[in-house]
Each structure stands twice: as structure tokens, then as C-alpha cells.
Amino acid sequence: MMDSVHLHFALLLAITLCSLTLSAQHRFLSQISAPPSLAPSSPLPVFSVLSYGAVGDGVADDTQSFKMAWDAACQADDPALILIPRHYSFMIQSAIFSGPCRNRLTFQGVNGTTLPGPCDSPVALRLFWSSNLIVKGIKIKNSPQFHFRYSCHHVHIDSLYIKAPSSSPNTDGIHVENTNNVNIYNSVIANGDDCVSIGAGTFNVDIRNITCGPGHGISIGSLGPRNTRACVTNVTVRDSVIKHSDNGVRIKTWQGGYGMVSEVSYSNIVMESVRNPIMIDQYYCSGMSCANKTAGVYISGVSYRGIKGTYDVRSPAMHLACSDLVPCTNLTVMDVELLPAQGQRMLDPYCWNAYGAVADFTIPPLFCLIQGNPLTLPETEVDRC
């Protein structure tokens, strides 16, 4: 039985593979759950990359063979299977696989590792302008930057294994932007940046059973760079583990941006030695210095429930730093218990212009959250998307 990735297309799929070695081995390293598998004797018409000249020795460039197999399968009248056989290593360069295709396509047997050296595309695998997309059981290591990047509609992501050094910059595991109706389930991600990052124009996201770390946690943002508009709504993160990361669950926005983040729920999340387990940072700045600006993305309706574990005491367990002019509102904190990973020293949480409710006692106590709602909001500065 082989790991499988199902790709259902409506418009265009672009897969950018930068000096990538695909190894069709049956190994799935996640301890969470194994992906569903296709039977070896598939009833679908099979388009093997070997039939289109692929060598599979890890040295020969098999890019054109993959594209030829794709093109043939894409034009098939019936659902088709693109087969990447086991026990081979295929090296392919940056490539775009495009549609529309006549019917459903299935890739079978895919694991990937990017090779060292220069690369003309920093994203290992990018998918855009596609709908009804299912990606399962893929392993990718050491992308130059982002491992997966999506701008699609109706996306189901399941059982991915992503790994990069903890010191590697901008190696986000899964990044979604301008994407809606997204499920991200049962995956293991360790890298040098966000395990999952959610960009502007994204709504209806369900993240469940993720093991994240080391890395920078699960983030919404960064949003609003260069005074831009950003809207993100209806995001759920649940039943996950974040360990040895610089951040846990984070919302990060630039000063000067506008738009809104709303209806966000974090629940049943275990933290293991995480710096900044709970964080809202509306003063995000990736450079040496950023100018102070009064405008900000409006954040409202964020809940934190059942978040427990240990934190790195170099930073507070909870950091809620909201915009000077546009406060965060309707924040809810319940059943949070975060203890120092080492020693007994416990820093007080930090809050700035953050409003909401603490539904029960938290550890550490969250006395700094302003109860209720602000008397007024600067409506000229609030964009509710």
C-alpha cells in the first residue's frame, strides 16, 4: 500500500517544485494517524511517469516526464491516476502543472526533499486557483522557504509530514491566503517559522490534531503590511500540541494596516516549553525598526479554552498587545493553565488595550484583561470587512 495525494481541479493547479527529489517509499513518520491508502490494483486508468521516460535514479532530470504524464492524465475523459512508483527517486526542477483538467486526478506515492543549492522559487509546492482540493500523505523536507502555499477554495489537507531545521528562516509549513473552507488535519510540522500561517482573505479554517514544533507556532498573519487591508474570519484551532516553539497560538498584525480578524477559537491545545503560548501582537515588525502608526487591524471575538502545559519563562505566558487606537474586543479566556517549564518564576501576563472576559480562574492570573467592552470604538478606523 502506498501513501496517496488526491488533487481535484476546477481551474488551475501550479506546483512549484524546486530541485526536489521525490521518493516513492512507503514510510509515514507521523505518530498521529496514517492517511487513507489506495489499493495497488486501482480501477482508474494509470499514467506512470516511467511510461513517459522518467529514470528515477535521483540524478537524471525527470521534470519533462512528470509534465507529460500530467498532460496525458489531465486530458483523460475519466478520472485518472498519475503513478509515481515505489523504490525510485525522481529529481524534478521547478515546474507548473496546469489545468483545467477534464476529470479528477490522483497522485499516488509522493514524498519530497529539496536538494541543496540555488533555487529560482522559494516555495516547494504551491497550489492556486483550484477548488475541491485534497492533499494527503505527503512528506517534504528542507524547502528553501515555504513548504506548502495555497490560494484555493474548498481544501482538505491531511497527514502531511514537514521538516526543516529550526534555524531556517521563512520555512512556513503550510501557508494559506485568499483561501476559504480549509481543513488542516493530522499533520506533523517542525521548521524554522510558522507551522501554519493564515494570510489575508482567508475564512472558514479548521485546524485539528497538529503536532507543531520546533518553529514559530500556529499564526494568523502577519496581516496589514504597508498599510494594506486584511480580513480573516472563522478560524478554529483545536486538539493540537505545540512544543519547543517561539510562539504558540499567535495573531500578528502590522501597525497601519486595516481590516478585521474575527470569530477565532483556540481550544484543547497542549504547550510544551513554548515561549509566548498565547499572543496577540499588533506591533509586529520583522525589520530593525518600524514607524509608529495609529491605524490597526481590528481584532474581535477570539476565545482561548483548555490551553494547558508549560512555557519558556523568558516571556509571559499570555501577551495581548492590541493597537493604541483600535482595541481588541470580545476576548474570552477559559480553563487556561500554563506553568513555567523550569523553576518557579512566573511572569505576569501582559495586556495593552485588550477587552474581554475571563470565564474562570487562569494560571497565571489574567488580571490585566479589561473586563467588558470599550465605551466607544473609533468607527472611522474600524473596518469590519
XYZ file of C-alpha atoms in Angstrom:
385
model
C 0.000 0.000 0.000
C 1.270 3.445 -0.857
C 0.742 6.937 0.521
C -1.546 8.938 -1.744
C -2.303 12.528 -2.608
C -5.601 13.324 -4.269
C -5.797 16.542 -6.287
C -9.246 17.604 -7.546
C -9.123 20.523 -10.005
C -11.548 23.141 -11.214
C -9.280 25.837 -12.624
C -5.510 25.841 -12.368
C -3.051 23.981 -10.183
C 0.504 25.220 -10.019
C 3.005 23.005 -8.267
C 6.375 24.672 -7.917
C 8.989 22.038 -7.199
C 12.458 23.409 -6.661
C 15.234 20.853 -7.190
C 13.024 18.348 -5.458
C 13.713 14.670 -5.050
C 10.508 12.641 -4.924
C 10.993 9.276 -3.291
C 8.114 6.838 -3.611
C 8.790 4.879 -0.453
C 6.109 3.595 1.894
C 7.141 5.381 5.062
C 4.907 7.707 7.034
C 6.556 9.167 10.116
C 3.579 10.856 11.769
C 2.585 9.367 15.092
C -0.862 10.920 14.809
C -2.604 8.893 12.146
C -1.858 7.228 8.839
C -3.549 8.534 5.692
C -6.031 6.505 3.724
C -4.311 4.475 1.021
C -5.188 3.406 -2.459
C -5.199 -0.259 -3.325
C -2.332 -1.354 -5.594
C -4.813 -2.528 -8.225
C -6.575 0.777 -8.860
C -9.627 0.744 -11.156
C -8.528 4.128 -12.510
C -6.581 4.493 -15.779
C -2.910 4.639 -14.765
C -0.390 7.115 -16.186
C 3.015 6.079 -14.815
C 5.825 8.606 -15.038
C 8.077 5.713 -16.105
C 5.968 5.311 -19.243
C 6.879 8.875 -20.194
C 10.628 8.462 -19.849
C 11.316 9.074 -16.162
C 14.513 7.392 -14.926
C 14.098 7.616 -11.162
C 17.751 7.379 -10.169
C 17.780 10.668 -8.225
C 20.263 12.178 -10.694
C 18.555 12.382 -14.081
C 16.156 15.280 -14.570
C 12.671 13.755 -14.731
C 10.769 17.042 -14.927
C 9.567 16.634 -18.508
C 8.385 13.088 -17.870
C 6.234 14.273 -14.986
C 4.742 17.035 -17.124
C 3.980 14.622 -19.965
C 2.266 12.189 -17.600
C 0.301 15.061 -16.112
C -0.800 16.390 -19.506
C -1.956 12.970 -20.645
C -3.893 12.286 -17.453
C -5.355 15.791 -17.445
C -6.928 15.187 -20.842
C -8.357 11.768 -19.960
C -12.117 11.540 -20.212
C -12.365 9.543 -16.972
C -10.819 10.022 -13.505
C -7.135 9.094 -13.774
C -4.219 8.075 -11.575
C -0.724 9.519 -12.016
C 1.600 6.864 -10.636
C 4.979 7.597 -9.071
C 6.239 4.023 -8.498
C 7.843 2.827 -5.306
C 11.575 2.273 -4.851
C 12.597 5.104 -7.194
C 13.917 8.622 -6.551
C 12.833 11.229 -9.095
C 14.610 14.587 -9.362
C 12.492 17.357 -10.869
C 13.116 21.065 -11.341
C 10.707 23.963 -10.879
C 7.580 23.064 -12.834
C 3.967 24.167 -13.302
C 1.210 21.598 -13.744
C -1.866 23.383 -15.056
C -5.496 22.717 -15.978
C -8.369 22.801 -16.306
C -8.499 19.022 -16.420
C -11.414 17.017 -17.746
C -11.869 14.955 -14.611
C -10.468 14.085 -11.194
C -6.764 13.298 -10.890
C -4.987 11.292 -8.207
C -1.255 11.301 -7.476
C -0.055 8.053 -5.817
C 3.236 7.635 -3.928
C 4.788 11.045 -3.163
C 7.474 12.093 -0.689
C 9.734 15.076 -1.295
C 13.079 16.519 -0.232
C 14.572 19.679 -1.693
C 18.207 19.478 -2.708
C 20.874 21.957 -1.566
C 21.922 24.756 -3.865
C 20.390 27.824 -5.541
C 16.711 27.813 -6.359
C 14.599 30.105 -8.529
C 11.458 29.504 -6.470
C 11.365 29.588 -2.666
C 8.120 27.581 -2.341
C 8.440 23.807 -2.522
C 4.836 23.179 -3.513
C 2.374 25.937 -4.413
C -1.252 25.373 -5.332
C -3.535 28.136 -6.570
C -6.773 28.816 -8.458
C -8.004 25.347 -7.588
C -11.130 24.114 -5.855
C -12.218 20.887 -4.174
C -8.596 20.046 -3.476
C -7.455 17.104 -1.328
C -3.803 16.696 -0.344
C -2.904 13.649 1.777
C 0.140 11.739 2.925
C 2.933 13.924 1.540
C 6.338 14.279 3.184
C 8.551 17.264 2.338
C 11.883 18.238 3.883
C 14.065 21.332 3.713
C 12.151 23.651 1.413
C 14.099 26.826 0.545
C 11.224 28.764 2.133
C 7.505 27.903 2.398
C 6.809 24.180 2.091
C 3.153 24.433 1.015
C 1.336 27.560 -0.130
C -2.355 27.641 -1.040
C -4.698 30.158 -2.665
C -7.680 27.891 -3.313
C -11.273 27.098 -2.406
C -12.510 24.045 -0.521
C -9.218 22.470 0.548
C -8.700 19.325 2.652
C -5.129 18.811 3.893
C -4.412 15.640 5.834
C -1.478 13.610 7.137
C 1.424 15.775 5.993
C 4.935 15.439 7.385
C 7.028 18.613 7.036
C 10.528 19.056 8.395
C 13.202 21.766 8.191
C 15.929 22.960 10.589
C 14.709 25.113 13.455
C 17.165 27.813 12.359
C 15.870 28.026 8.767
C 14.104 31.368 8.100
C 10.707 31.703 6.398
C 10.184 27.951 6.089
C 6.490 28.072 6.965
C 4.977 24.608 6.863
C 1.525 25.396 5.461
C 0.534 28.894 4.375
C -2.969 29.783 3.202
C -4.109 33.136 1.864
C -7.139 34.223 -0.172
C -8.459 30.755 0.616
C -11.759 29.592 2.080
C -13.210 26.409 3.548
C -9.930 24.819 4.592
C -9.384 21.725 6.741
C -5.851 21.025 8.013
C -5.748 17.743 9.931
C -3.438 15.099 11.419
C -0.058 16.524 10.444
C 3.426 16.844 11.932
C 5.372 20.056 11.244
C 8.825 21.048 12.501
C 10.583 24.013 10.898
C 12.112 27.439 11.378
C 8.946 29.536 11.062
C 5.185 29.191 11.463
C 3.904 25.631 11.355
C 0.696 27.022 9.887
C 0.240 30.645 8.809
C -3.055 32.188 7.756
C -2.918 35.214 5.485
C -5.361 37.876 4.356
C -8.553 36.977 2.538
C -8.989 33.649 4.336
C -12.110 32.384 6.069
C -13.636 29.140 7.360
C -10.475 27.349 8.501
C -10.497 24.244 10.717
C -7.132 23.082 12.108
C -7.128 19.884 14.157
C -4.666 17.329 15.517
C -1.463 19.106 14.545
C 1.896 18.451 16.187
C 3.888 21.667 15.780
C 7.452 22.362 16.790
C 10.051 23.421 16.917
C 9.020 26.508 14.995
C 7.020 29.694 15.472
C 3.669 28.139 16.290
C 0.296 28.490 14.553
C -0.232 32.050 13.380
C -2.813 34.317 11.851
C -0.711 36.838 9.961
C 1.252 38.735 9.570
C -1.553 40.997 8.387
C -1.643 44.573 7.132
C 1.938 45.215 5.942
C 2.467 48.516 4.084
C -0.935 49.851 5.223
C -2.884 47.100 3.447
C -6.336 45.673 4.185
C -6.649 42.187 5.695
C -9.749 40.173 6.539
C -9.690 36.795 8.297
C -12.733 35.183 9.904
C -13.990 31.908 11.341
C -10.765 30.115 12.267
C -10.715 27.122 14.629
C -7.555 25.544 16.064
C -8.161 22.537 18.326
C -6.831 19.279 19.736
C -3.182 20.017 18.943
C 0.287 20.053 20.502
C 2.835 22.863 20.197
C 6.291 22.183 21.586
C 9.649 23.946 21.902
C 8.429 26.850 19.782
C 8.977 30.590 19.883
C 5.210 31.099 19.893
C 2.086 29.067 20.496
C -1.154 30.459 19.056
C -0.478 33.912 17.687
C -2.229 36.745 15.842
C 0.268 39.213 14.379
C -0.502 42.461 12.562
C 1.473 45.452 11.365
C 0.790 48.978 12.525
C -1.010 50.988 9.860
C -2.936 48.057 8.404
C -6.710 47.832 8.471
C -9.425 45.214 8.177
C -10.583 42.688 10.757
C -9.829 39.351 12.419
C -12.955 37.799 13.935
C -14.514 34.553 15.146
C -11.313 32.778 16.141
C -11.352 29.805 18.524
C -8.381 28.058 20.139
C -9.259 25.004 22.243
C -7.709 21.912 23.813
C -4.111 22.769 22.979
C -1.092 21.401 24.853
C 2.003 23.602 25.150
C 5.398 22.089 25.866
C 8.105 24.618 26.759
C 6.699 27.288 24.450
C 7.680 30.928 24.510
C 4.618 33.203 24.156
C 1.974 30.415 24.290
C -0.893 32.908 23.821
C -0.058 36.007 21.825
C -1.704 38.929 20.097
C 0.955 41.219 18.652
C -0.391 44.279 16.853
C 3.077 45.813 16.791
C 4.647 43.155 14.615
C 7.817 44.293 12.902
C 10.154 41.962 11.049
C 12.817 44.617 10.428
C 15.123 46.546 12.692
C 12.571 49.316 13.323
C 9.056 50.248 12.251
C 7.337 53.637 12.451
C 4.534 54.059 14.963
C 1.101 54.323 13.311
C -2.312 54.744 14.865
C -4.369 52.563 12.491
C -4.612 48.831 13.068
C -6.453 45.673 12.065
C -9.483 45.283 14.325
C -9.416 42.035 16.353
C -12.659 40.821 17.933
C -14.252 37.587 19.051
C -11.202 35.464 19.936
C -11.562 32.669 22.500
C -8.923 30.625 24.331
C -10.222 27.457 26.041
C -8.414 24.479 27.514
C -4.874 25.659 26.768
C -2.503 23.936 29.168
C 1.141 22.999 29.575
C 4.452 24.734 30.143
C 6.052 27.913 28.866
C 9.536 29.357 28.478
C 9.834 31.979 31.209
C 11.816 34.382 29.037
C 8.384 35.750 28.022
C 4.974 35.917 29.725
C 2.564 33.052 29.196
C -0.016 35.473 27.770
C 0.814 38.571 25.713
C -2.165 40.587 24.443
C -0.741 43.750 22.868
C -3.501 45.494 20.923
C -3.488 48.635 18.835
C -3.428 52.012 20.595
C -6.381 53.349 18.595
C -8.315 50.152 17.780
C -8.638 47.936 20.872
C -9.141 44.179 20.793
C -12.669 43.311 21.929
C -14.648 40.243 22.985
C -11.617 38.204 24.021
C -12.615 35.160 26.107
C -10.227 33.145 28.268
C -11.310 29.928 29.992
C -9.564 26.931 31.548
C -6.014 28.121 30.822
C -3.210 26.618 32.895
C 0.354 27.464 31.880
C 3.246 26.760 34.238
C 6.968 27.555 33.939
C 8.917 24.891 32.091
C 11.776 25.381 34.549
C 11.892 26.803 38.050
C 9.150 28.579 39.971
C 9.408 32.058 38.446
C 6.122 33.077 36.866
C 5.813 36.302 34.877
C 2.581 38.257 34.950
C 0.648 38.267 31.660
C 0.924 41.418 29.556
C -2.091 43.266 28.169
C -2.490 46.528 26.293
C -5.879 47.895 25.225
C -7.379 44.387 25.366
C -11.037 43.917 26.381
C -12.976 40.768 27.172
C -13.822 38.288 29.899
C -12.049 35.664 31.969
C -14.642 32.933 32.405
C -12.800 31.209 35.249
C -9.519 31.439 37.115
C -6.422 31.109 34.964
C -2.814 30.206 35.730
C -1.156 32.648 35.710
C -3.984 35.023 36.688
C -5.044 37.323 33.834
C -5.818 40.442 35.827
C -4.686 42.766 33.056
C -7.546 41.967 30.648
C -10.068 44.831 30.800
C -13.479 43.372 31.562
C -16.370 44.215 29.263
C -16.238 46.358 26.149
C -14.776 49.802 25.473
C -17.255 52.654 25.781
C -16.679 53.643 22.162
C -14.834 52.410 19.119
C -13.245 54.753 16.584
C -15.663 53.781 13.803
C -13.701 55.728 11.211
C -10.741 53.479 11.959
C -12.619 50.160 12.237
C -13.090 48.158 9.037
C -15.385 45.225 9.802
C -14.766 43.588 6.405
